[in-house]
mmCIF file of C-alpha atoms in Angstrom:
data_model
loop_
_atom_site.group_PDB
_atom_site.id
_atom_site.type_symbol
_atom_site.label_atom_id
_atom_site.label_comp_id
_atom_site.label_asym_id
_atom_site.label_seq_id
_atom_site.Cartn_x
_atom_site.Cartn_y
_atom_site.Cartn_z
ATOM 1 C CA MET A 1 -250.118 -77.170 -16.237
ATOM 2 C CA ASN A 2 -250.553 -75.077 -13.074
ATOM 3 C CA ASN A 3 -247.614 -72.856 -14.024
ATOM 4 C CA PHE A 4 -249.104 -72.266 -17.474
ATOM 5 C CA GLU A 5 -252.514 -71.434 -15.995
ATOM 6 C CA GLN A 6 -250.843 -68.894 -13.720
ATOM 7 C CA TYR A 7 -249.014 -67.496 -16.731
ATOM 8 C CA ILE A 8 -252.323 -67.036 -18.566
ATOM 9 C CA ASN A 9 -253.950 -65.385 -15.553
ATOM 10 C CA ASP A 10 -251.021 -63.047 -14.961
ATOM 11 C CA TYR A 11 -251.007 -61.930 -18.579
ATOM 12 C CA LEU A 12 -254.762 -61.338 -18.813
ATOM 13 C CA ASN A 13 -254.837 -59.473 -15.512
ATOM 14 C CA SER A 14 -252.023 -57.204 -16.738
ATOM 15 C CA LEU A 15 -254.252 -55.761 -19.475
ATOM 16 C CA LYS A 16 -255.983 -52.442 -18.957
ATOM 17 C CA ASP A 17 -259.441 -52.692 -17.447
ATOM 18 C CA ASN A 18 -262.362 -52.714 -19.879
ATOM 19 C CA HIS A 19 -265.251 -54.943 -21.002
ATOM 20 C CA ILE A 20 -263.097 -56.802 -23.528
ATOM 21 C CA LYS A 21 -260.522 -57.695 -20.864
ATOM 22 C CA ASP A 22 -263.372 -59.019 -18.709
ATOM 23 C CA ALA A 23 -264.707 -61.078 -21.613
ATOM 24 C CA MET A 24 -261.237 -62.430 -22.407
ATOM 25 C CA ILE A 25 -260.778 -63.616 -18.817
ATOM 26 C CA TYR A 26 -264.296 -65.120 -18.805
ATOM 27 C CA THR A 27 -263.890 -67.042 -22.055
ATOM 28 C CA MET A 28 -260.327 -68.222 -21.462
ATOM 29 C CA GLU A 29 -261.320 -69.890 -18.189
ATOM 30 C CA GLY A 30 -262.208 -73.558 -18.198
ATOM 31 C CA GLY A 31 -260.378 -74.751 -21.305
ATOM 32 C CA LYS A 32 -258.896 -78.243 -21.270
ATOM 33 C CA ARG A 33 -255.654 -76.918 -22.832
ATOM 34 C CA PHE A 34 -255.157 -79.967 -25.063
ATOM 35 C CA ARG A 35 -253.216 -77.990 -27.641
ATOM 36 C CA PRO A 36 -250.779 -76.478 -25.107
ATOM 37 C CA ARG A 37 -250.369 -79.940 -23.571
ATOM 38 C CA ILE A 38 -249.236 -81.192 -26.969
ATOM 39 C CA ILE A 39 -246.776 -78.325 -27.340
ATOM 40 C CA PHE A 40 -245.314 -78.973 -23.885
ATOM 41 C CA ALA A 41 -245.094 -82.740 -24.393
ATOM 42 C CA ILE A 42 -243.153 -82.344 -27.640
ATOM 43 C CA MET A 43 -240.935 -79.685 -26.054
ATOM 44 C CA LYS A 44 -240.042 -82.140 -23.297
ATOM 45 C CA GLY A 45 -239.552 -84.835 -25.930
ATOM 46 C CA PHE A 46 -236.882 -82.581 -27.443
ATOM 47 C CA ASN A 47 -235.392 -82.145 -23.948
ATOM 48 C CA LEU A 48 -236.426 -78.475 -23.834
ATOM 49 C CA ASP A 49 -238.055 -76.542 -20.991
ATOM 50 C CA GLU A 50 -241.770 -76.238 -21.733
ATOM 51 C CA SER A 51 -241.837 -72.676 -20.354
ATOM 52 C CA LEU A 52 -239.904 -71.525 -23.432
ATOM 53 C CA SER A 53 -243.110 -72.129 -25.407
ATOM 54 C CA TYR A 54 -245.568 -70.472 -22.989
ATOM 55 C CA ASP A 55 -246.013 -67.383 -25.184
ATOM 56 C CA CYS A 56 -246.799 -69.544 -28.220
ATOM 57 C CA ALA A 57 -249.112 -71.808 -26.205
ATOM 58 C CA LEU A 58 -251.003 -68.775 -24.918
ATOM 59 C CA ALA A 59 -251.285 -67.495 -28.484
ATOM 60 C CA LEU A 60 -252.749 -70.807 -29.597
ATOM 61 C CA GLU A 61 -255.255 -70.796 -26.728
ATOM 62 C CA GLU A 62 -256.253 -67.276 -27.736
ATOM 63 C CA ILE A 63 -256.946 -68.405 -31.307
ATOM 64 C CA GLN A 64 -258.837 -71.465 -30.080
ATOM 65 C CA THR A 65 -260.956 -69.301 -27.779
ATOM 66 C CA TYR A 66 -261.646 -66.659 -30.427
ATOM 67 C CA SER A 67 -262.829 -69.390 -32.789
ATOM 68 C CA LEU A 68 -265.246 -70.707 -30.153
ATOM 69 C CA ILE A 69 -266.606 -67.223 -29.417
ATOM 70 C CA HIS A 70 -267.325 -66.618 -33.094
ATOM 71 C CA ASP A 71 -268.647 -70.168 -33.644
ATOM 72 C CA ASP A 72 -271.230 -69.582 -30.912
ATOM 73 C CA LEU A 73 -272.595 -66.367 -32.433
ATOM 74 C CA PRO A 74 -276.184 -66.333 -33.768
ATOM 75 C CA ALA A 75 -274.913 -66.008 -37.358
ATOM 76 C CA MET A 76 -272.858 -69.188 -36.954
ATOM 77 C CA ASP A 77 -273.931 -72.069 -34.660
ATOM 78 C CA ASN A 78 -276.116 -69.930 -32.359
ATOM 79 C CA ASP A 79 -274.970 -71.688 -29.176
ATOM 80 C CA ASP A 80 -275.941 -70.410 -25.738
ATOM 81 C CA MET A 81 -273.450 -72.462 -23.718
ATOM 82 C CA ARG A 82 -269.701 -73.022 -23.879
ATOM 83 C CA ARG A 83 -267.319 -74.595 -21.355
ATOM 84 C CA GLY A 84 -270.233 -75.164 -19.010
ATOM 85 C CA LYS A 85 -271.389 -71.547 -18.812
ATOM 86 C CA PRO A 86 -273.215 -68.977 -20.982
ATOM 87 C CA SER A 87 -271.470 -68.239 -24.276
ATOM 88 C CA CYS A 88 -269.588 -64.964 -24.577
ATOM 89 C CA HIS A 89 -272.349 -63.196 -26.513
ATOM 90 C CA LYS A 90 -274.875 -64.272 -23.889
ATOM 91 C CA ALA A 91 -272.741 -63.068 -20.996
ATOM 92 C CA PHE A 92 -271.416 -59.843 -22.584
ATOM 93 C CA ARG A 93 -273.641 -58.983 -25.582
ATOM 94 C CA GLU A 94 -273.015 -59.886 -29.198
ATOM 95 C CA ASP A 95 -270.973 -56.789 -30.088
ATOM 96 C CA ILE A 96 -268.590 -57.310 -27.163
ATOM 97 C CA ALA A 97 -268.216 -60.982 -28.137
ATOM 98 C CA ILE A 98 -267.239 -60.098 -31.704
ATOM 99 C CA LEU A 99 -264.683 -57.563 -30.509
ATOM 100 C CA THR A 100 -263.321 -59.998 -27.921
ATOM 101 C CA GLY A 101 -262.758 -62.619 -30.611
ATOM 102 C CA ASP A 102 -261.083 -59.985 -32.773
ATOM 103 C CA GLN A 103 -258.801 -58.988 -29.893
ATOM 104 C CA LEU A 104 -257.823 -62.570 -29.057
ATOM 105 C CA LEU A 105 -256.865 -63.255 -32.672
ATOM 106 C CA THR A 106 -254.973 -59.980 -33.040
ATOM 107 C CA ASP A 107 -253.161 -60.354 -29.733
ATOM 108 C CA SER A 108 -252.051 -63.915 -30.454
ATOM 109 C CA PHE A 109 -249.488 -62.795 -33.025
ATOM 110 C CA GLY A 110 -248.174 -60.171 -30.625
ATOM 111 C CA ARG A 111 -247.626 -62.809 -27.951
ATOM 112 C CA ILE A 112 -245.348 -64.746 -30.309
ATOM 113 C CA ALA A 113 -243.539 -61.711 -31.688
ATOM 114 C CA SER A 114 -242.778 -60.304 -28.232
ATOM 115 C CA SER A 115 -241.577 -63.586 -26.708
ATOM 116 C CA LYS A 116 -238.232 -63.283 -24.947
ATOM 117 C CA TYR A 117 -237.610 -67.025 -24.994
ATOM 118 C CA ILE A 118 -237.295 -67.949 -28.669
ATOM 119 C CA ASP A 119 -235.182 -66.453 -31.426
ATOM 120 C CA SER A 120 -236.399 -64.361 -34.348
ATOM 121 C CA ASP A 121 -236.033 -67.132 -36.927
ATOM 122 C CA ALA A 122 -238.296 -69.448 -34.932
ATOM 123 C CA LYS A 123 -240.781 -66.626 -34.318
ATOM 124 C CA VAL A 124 -241.160 -65.930 -38.043
ATOM 125 C CA LYS A 125 -241.735 -69.600 -38.850
ATOM 126 C CA ILE A 126 -244.204 -70.046 -35.988
ATOM 127 C CA ILE A 127 -246.159 -66.929 -36.981
ATOM 128 C CA GLU A 128 -246.271 -68.241 -40.548
ATOM 129 C CA ALA A 129 -247.640 -71.580 -39.300
ATOM 130 C CA PHE A 130 -250.258 -69.808 -37.162
ATOM 131 C CA SER A 131 -251.387 -67.682 -40.104
ATOM 132 C CA LYS A 132 -251.479 -70.652 -42.486
ATOM 133 C CA TYR A 133 -253.237 -73.258 -40.367
ATOM 134 C CA ALA A 134 -255.596 -70.919 -38.541
ATOM 135 C CA GLY A 135 -256.623 -69.404 -41.885
ATOM 136 C CA LEU A 136 -257.761 -70.540 -45.320
ATOM 137 C CA ASP A 137 -255.271 -73.406 -45.350
ATOM 138 C CA GLY A 138 -256.693 -74.666 -42.073
ATOM 139 C CA MET A 139 -259.317 -73.701 -39.522
ATOM 140 C CA ILE A 140 -261.145 -70.941 -41.413
ATOM 141 C CA TYR A 141 -261.465 -73.109 -44.529
ATOM 142 C CA GLY A 142 -262.718 -75.979 -42.395
ATOM 143 C CA GLN A 143 -265.304 -73.706 -40.821
ATOM 144 C CA LEU A 144 -266.430 -72.632 -44.282
ATOM 145 C CA LEU A 145 -266.905 -76.276 -45.271
ATOM 146 C CA ASP A 146 -268.674 -76.916 -41.975
ATOM 147 C CA VAL A 147 -271.308 -74.226 -42.496
ATOM 148 C CA THR A 148 -271.913 -75.177 -46.147
ATOM 149 C CA ASN A 149 -272.319 -78.954 -45.758
ATOM 150 C CA THR A 150 -275.311 -80.710 -44.239
ATOM 151 C CA SER A 151 -275.768 -84.305 -43.145
ATOM 152 C CA GLU A 152 -277.354 -84.956 -46.553
ATOM 153 C CA THR A 153 -274.382 -83.623 -48.565
ATOM 154 C CA ILE A 154 -271.475 -84.987 -46.529
ATOM 155 C CA ASP A 155 -269.355 -87.911 -47.756
ATOM 156 C CA PRO A 156 -266.192 -89.513 -46.306
ATOM 157 C CA ASP A 157 -263.800 -87.388 -48.373
ATOM 158 C CA LYS A 158 -265.585 -84.153 -47.474
ATOM 159 C CA LEU A 159 -265.772 -85.167 -43.819
ATOM 160 C CA PHE A 160 -262.005 -85.735 -43.738
ATOM 161 C CA GLU A 161 -261.435 -82.372 -45.418
ATOM 162 C CA ILE A 162 -263.548 -80.645 -42.762
ATOM 163 C CA GLN A 163 -261.828 -82.448 -39.892
ATOM 164 C CA ASP A 164 -258.324 -81.968 -41.303
ATOM 165 C CA ASN A 165 -258.849 -78.224 -41.615
ATOM 166 C CA LYS A 166 -261.343 -77.105 -38.986
ATOM 167 C CA THR A 167 -259.965 -79.191 -36.129
ATOM 168 C CA GLY A 168 -256.651 -80.427 -37.468
ATOM 169 C CA GLY A 169 -255.457 -76.917 -38.320
ATOM 170 C CA LEU A 170 -254.787 -75.857 -34.737
ATOM 171 C CA PHE A 171 -253.378 -79.254 -33.810
ATOM 172 C CA LYS A 172 -250.907 -78.898 -36.683
ATOM 173 C CA ILE A 173 -249.835 -75.575 -35.159
ATOM 174 C CA ALA A 174 -249.419 -77.288 -31.783
ATOM 175 C CA CYS A 175 -247.115 -79.878 -33.335
ATOM 176 C CA LEU A 176 -245.136 -77.492 -35.538
ATOM 177 C CA THR A 177 -244.456 -74.886 -32.836
ATOM 178 C CA PRO A 178 -242.085 -77.014 -30.700
ATOM 179 C CA MET A 179 -240.534 -78.402 -33.881
ATOM 180 C CA TYR A 180 -239.469 -74.888 -34.871
ATOM 181 C CA ILE A 181 -238.252 -74.025 -31.377
ATOM 182 C CA ALA A 182 -236.173 -77.229 -31.374
ATOM 183 C CA LYS A 183 -234.724 -76.425 -34.833
ATOM 184 C CA ASN A 184 -236.027 -79.700 -36.235
ATOM 185 C CA ASP A 185 -236.963 -79.774 -39.932
ATOM 186 C CA GLU A 186 -239.218 -82.838 -40.273
ATOM 187 C CA TYR A 187 -242.189 -80.690 -41.288
ATOM 188 C CA ASP A 188 -244.250 -83.393 -42.980
ATOM 189 C CA TYR A 189 -244.052 -85.654 -39.930
ATOM 190 C CA PHE A 190 -245.410 -82.974 -37.604
ATOM 191 C CA VAL A 191 -248.153 -81.830 -39.990
ATOM 192 C CA LYS A 192 -249.407 -85.403 -40.281
ATOM 193 C CA LEU A 193 -249.180 -85.827 -36.503
ATOM 194 C CA GLY A 194 -251.436 -82.800 -36.030
ATOM 195 C CA SER A 195 -253.815 -84.136 -38.657
ATOM 196 C CA LEU A 196 -254.107 -87.521 -36.923
ATOM 197 C CA ILE A 197 -254.769 -85.963 -33.526
ATOM 198 C CA GLY A 198 -257.319 -83.574 -35.046
ATOM 199 C CA GLN A 199 -259.254 -86.424 -36.672
ATOM 200 C CA ILE A 200 -259.488 -88.304 -33.393
ATOM 201 C CA PHE A 201 -260.468 -85.196 -31.450
ATOM 202 C CA GLN A 202 -263.276 -84.293 -33.861
ATOM 203 C CA ASN A 203 -264.583 -87.838 -34.142
ATOM 204 C CA GLN A 204 -264.720 -87.986 -30.349
ATOM 205 C CA ASP A 205 -266.614 -84.692 -30.219
ATOM 206 C CA ASP A 206 -269.134 -85.967 -32.774
ATOM 207 C CA LEU A 207 -269.596 -89.144 -30.736
ATOM 208 C CA PHE A 208 -269.964 -87.221 -27.472
ATOM 209 C CA ASP A 209 -272.769 -85.147 -29.002
ATOM 210 C CA LEU A 210 -274.706 -88.412 -29.218
ATOM 211 C CA ILE A 211 -273.734 -90.242 -26.038
ATOM 212 C CA LYS A 212 -273.123 -87.428 -23.534
ATOM 213 C CA SER A 213 -275.386 -84.745 -22.105
ATOM 214 C CA GLU A 214 -274.861 -81.028 -22.625
ATOM 215 C CA GLU A 215 -273.911 -80.788 -18.961
ATOM 216 C CA GLU A 216 -271.142 -83.341 -19.527
ATOM 217 C CA THR A 217 -269.776 -81.704 -22.687
ATOM 218 C CA GLY A 218 -270.281 -78.151 -21.430
ATOM 219 C CA LYS A 219 -271.803 -77.010 -24.736
ATOM 220 C CA ASN A 220 -274.959 -77.191 -26.838
ATOM 221 C CA LYS A 221 -275.574 -79.940 -29.392
ATOM 222 C CA SER A 222 -275.833 -77.434 -32.211
ATOM 223 C CA ASP A 223 -274.381 -79.701 -34.918
ATOM 224 C CA ILE A 224 -277.365 -82.008 -34.526
ATOM 225 C CA GLN A 225 -279.805 -79.106 -34.269
ATOM 226 C CA ASN A 226 -278.329 -77.377 -37.331
ATOM 227 C CA ASN A 227 -278.193 -80.588 -39.406
ATOM 228 C CA LYS A 228 -274.418 -80.300 -39.820
ATOM 229 C CA GLY A 229 -272.465 -82.998 -41.610
ATOM 230 C CA THR A 230 -270.549 -84.961 -38.959
ATOM 231 C CA ALA A 231 -269.004 -88.404 -38.529
ATOM 232 C CA LEU A 232 -272.397 -89.685 -37.400
ATOM 233 C CA SER A 233 -273.888 -88.618 -40.736
ATOM 234 C CA ILE A 234 -272.015 -91.481 -42.411
ATOM 235 C CA SER A 235 -271.356 -93.907 -39.516
ATOM 236 C CA THR A 236 -273.378 -95.560 -36.783
ATOM 237 C CA LYS A 237 -272.382 -95.099 -33.159
ATOM 238 C CA GLU A 238 -270.771 -98.554 -33.089
ATOM 239 C CA GLU A 239 -268.908 -97.912 -36.336
ATOM 240 C CA LEU A 240 -267.606 -94.569 -35.077
ATOM 241 C CA ILE A 241 -266.370 -96.102 -31.814
ATOM 242 C CA LYS A 242 -264.441 -98.674 -33.873
ATOM 243 C CA ILE A 243 -263.047 -95.935 -36.146
ATOM 244 C CA ILE A 244 -261.799 -93.958 -33.138
ATOM 245 C CA ASP A 245 -260.178 -97.044 -31.605
ATOM 246 C CA ASP A 246 -258.415 -97.795 -34.895
ATOM 247 C CA GLU A 247 -257.253 -94.178 -35.173
ATOM 248 C CA PHE A 248 -255.722 -94.331 -31.696
ATOM 249 C CA ASP A 249 -253.922 -97.563 -32.617
ATOM 250 C CA TYR A 250 -252.485 -95.938 -35.734
ATOM 251 C CA LEU A 251 -251.476 -92.807 -33.828
ATOM 252 C CA TYR A 252 -249.544 -94.823 -31.228
ATOM 253 C CA GLU A 253 -247.839 -96.679 -34.092
ATOM 254 C CA TYR A 254 -247.009 -93.387 -35.821
ATOM 255 C CA LEU A 255 -245.430 -92.064 -32.622
ATOM 256 C CA GLU A 256 -242.953 -94.937 -32.656
ATOM 257 C CA LYS A 257 -241.284 -93.127 -35.578
ATOM 258 C CA ALA A 258 -241.205 -89.736 -33.839
ATOM 259 C CA PRO A 259 -237.989 -87.673 -34.094
ATOM 260 C CA PHE A 260 -238.290 -86.914 -30.375
ATOM 261 C CA ASP A 261 -238.961 -88.873 -27.187
ATOM 262 C CA SER A 262 -242.676 -89.519 -27.683
ATOM 263 C CA GLY A 263 -243.359 -90.833 -24.182
ATOM 264 C CA TYR A 264 -244.557 -87.457 -22.920
ATOM 265 C CA LEU A 265 -246.899 -87.033 -25.876
ATOM 266 C CA LYS A 266 -248.245 -90.560 -25.408
ATOM 267 C CA ASP A 267 -249.239 -89.519 -21.894
ATOM 268 C CA VAL A 268 -251.255 -86.647 -23.369
ATOM 269 C CA ILE A 269 -252.809 -88.972 -25.960
ATOM 270 C CA ASN A 270 -253.814 -91.281 -23.120
ATOM 271 C CA ILE A 271 -255.657 -88.347 -21.519
ATOM 272 C CA LEU A 272 -257.367 -87.698 -24.854
ATOM 273 C CA LYS A 273 -258.325 -91.363 -25.108
ATOM 274 C CA GLY A 274 -259.862 -91.364 -21.647
ATOM 275 C CA ARG A 275 -261.898 -88.189 -21.905
#
């Protein structure tokens, strides 16, 4: 991951100096890079050099970061802390934060389109997947459901719909991107893989809001404060721990049918399991 971090830093530092560049550098620092790790693991599983996907992985990190910036705004979750430091709107003002999120989203598509390492056919399909699963067929729709459902209105079906879109959307992109670069066509397999990882990731986050401090998670517990519908709205702590364990078991089983060498991805899943 060190080479990818250097790639991110080199790109951001190449931008012209202004407040938005400063905010981009500030907000991109400190991410765990789970989604790029998934891209790279699947790339290696297809026996491809992970660096071929660096532009796409950066684009996905940009979309992830923009979504966090906008989530933290007063009109959304009103969070003061992200990745262990003041949120973008606290560090740079609300107007700069909005524009920074806009720039990260806009730039992400340019990173893919200008990549020198993948062909035009793959670029078009990857851009389509980004647009689909970061938009109203994915993350944006999940965010809409998230802000319109409280702990009193949530039910298991609605919770899954939120998780599968809000969190699963970007994980689906992470799984589909190397599939397209590798010229594989098992679309349904990779969409479901992203969905399974997204469910686990979000259930873990909901659990951590209960059992970990804000210093440990690096963010505010706004879902609890805002009475959001989460996994803990319909499950006890013990039940949720069991659900997460069962989901990991199923994911490992699902990876046995992978159309690539899944050993590298299992290593990433093990990191996810131990976080």
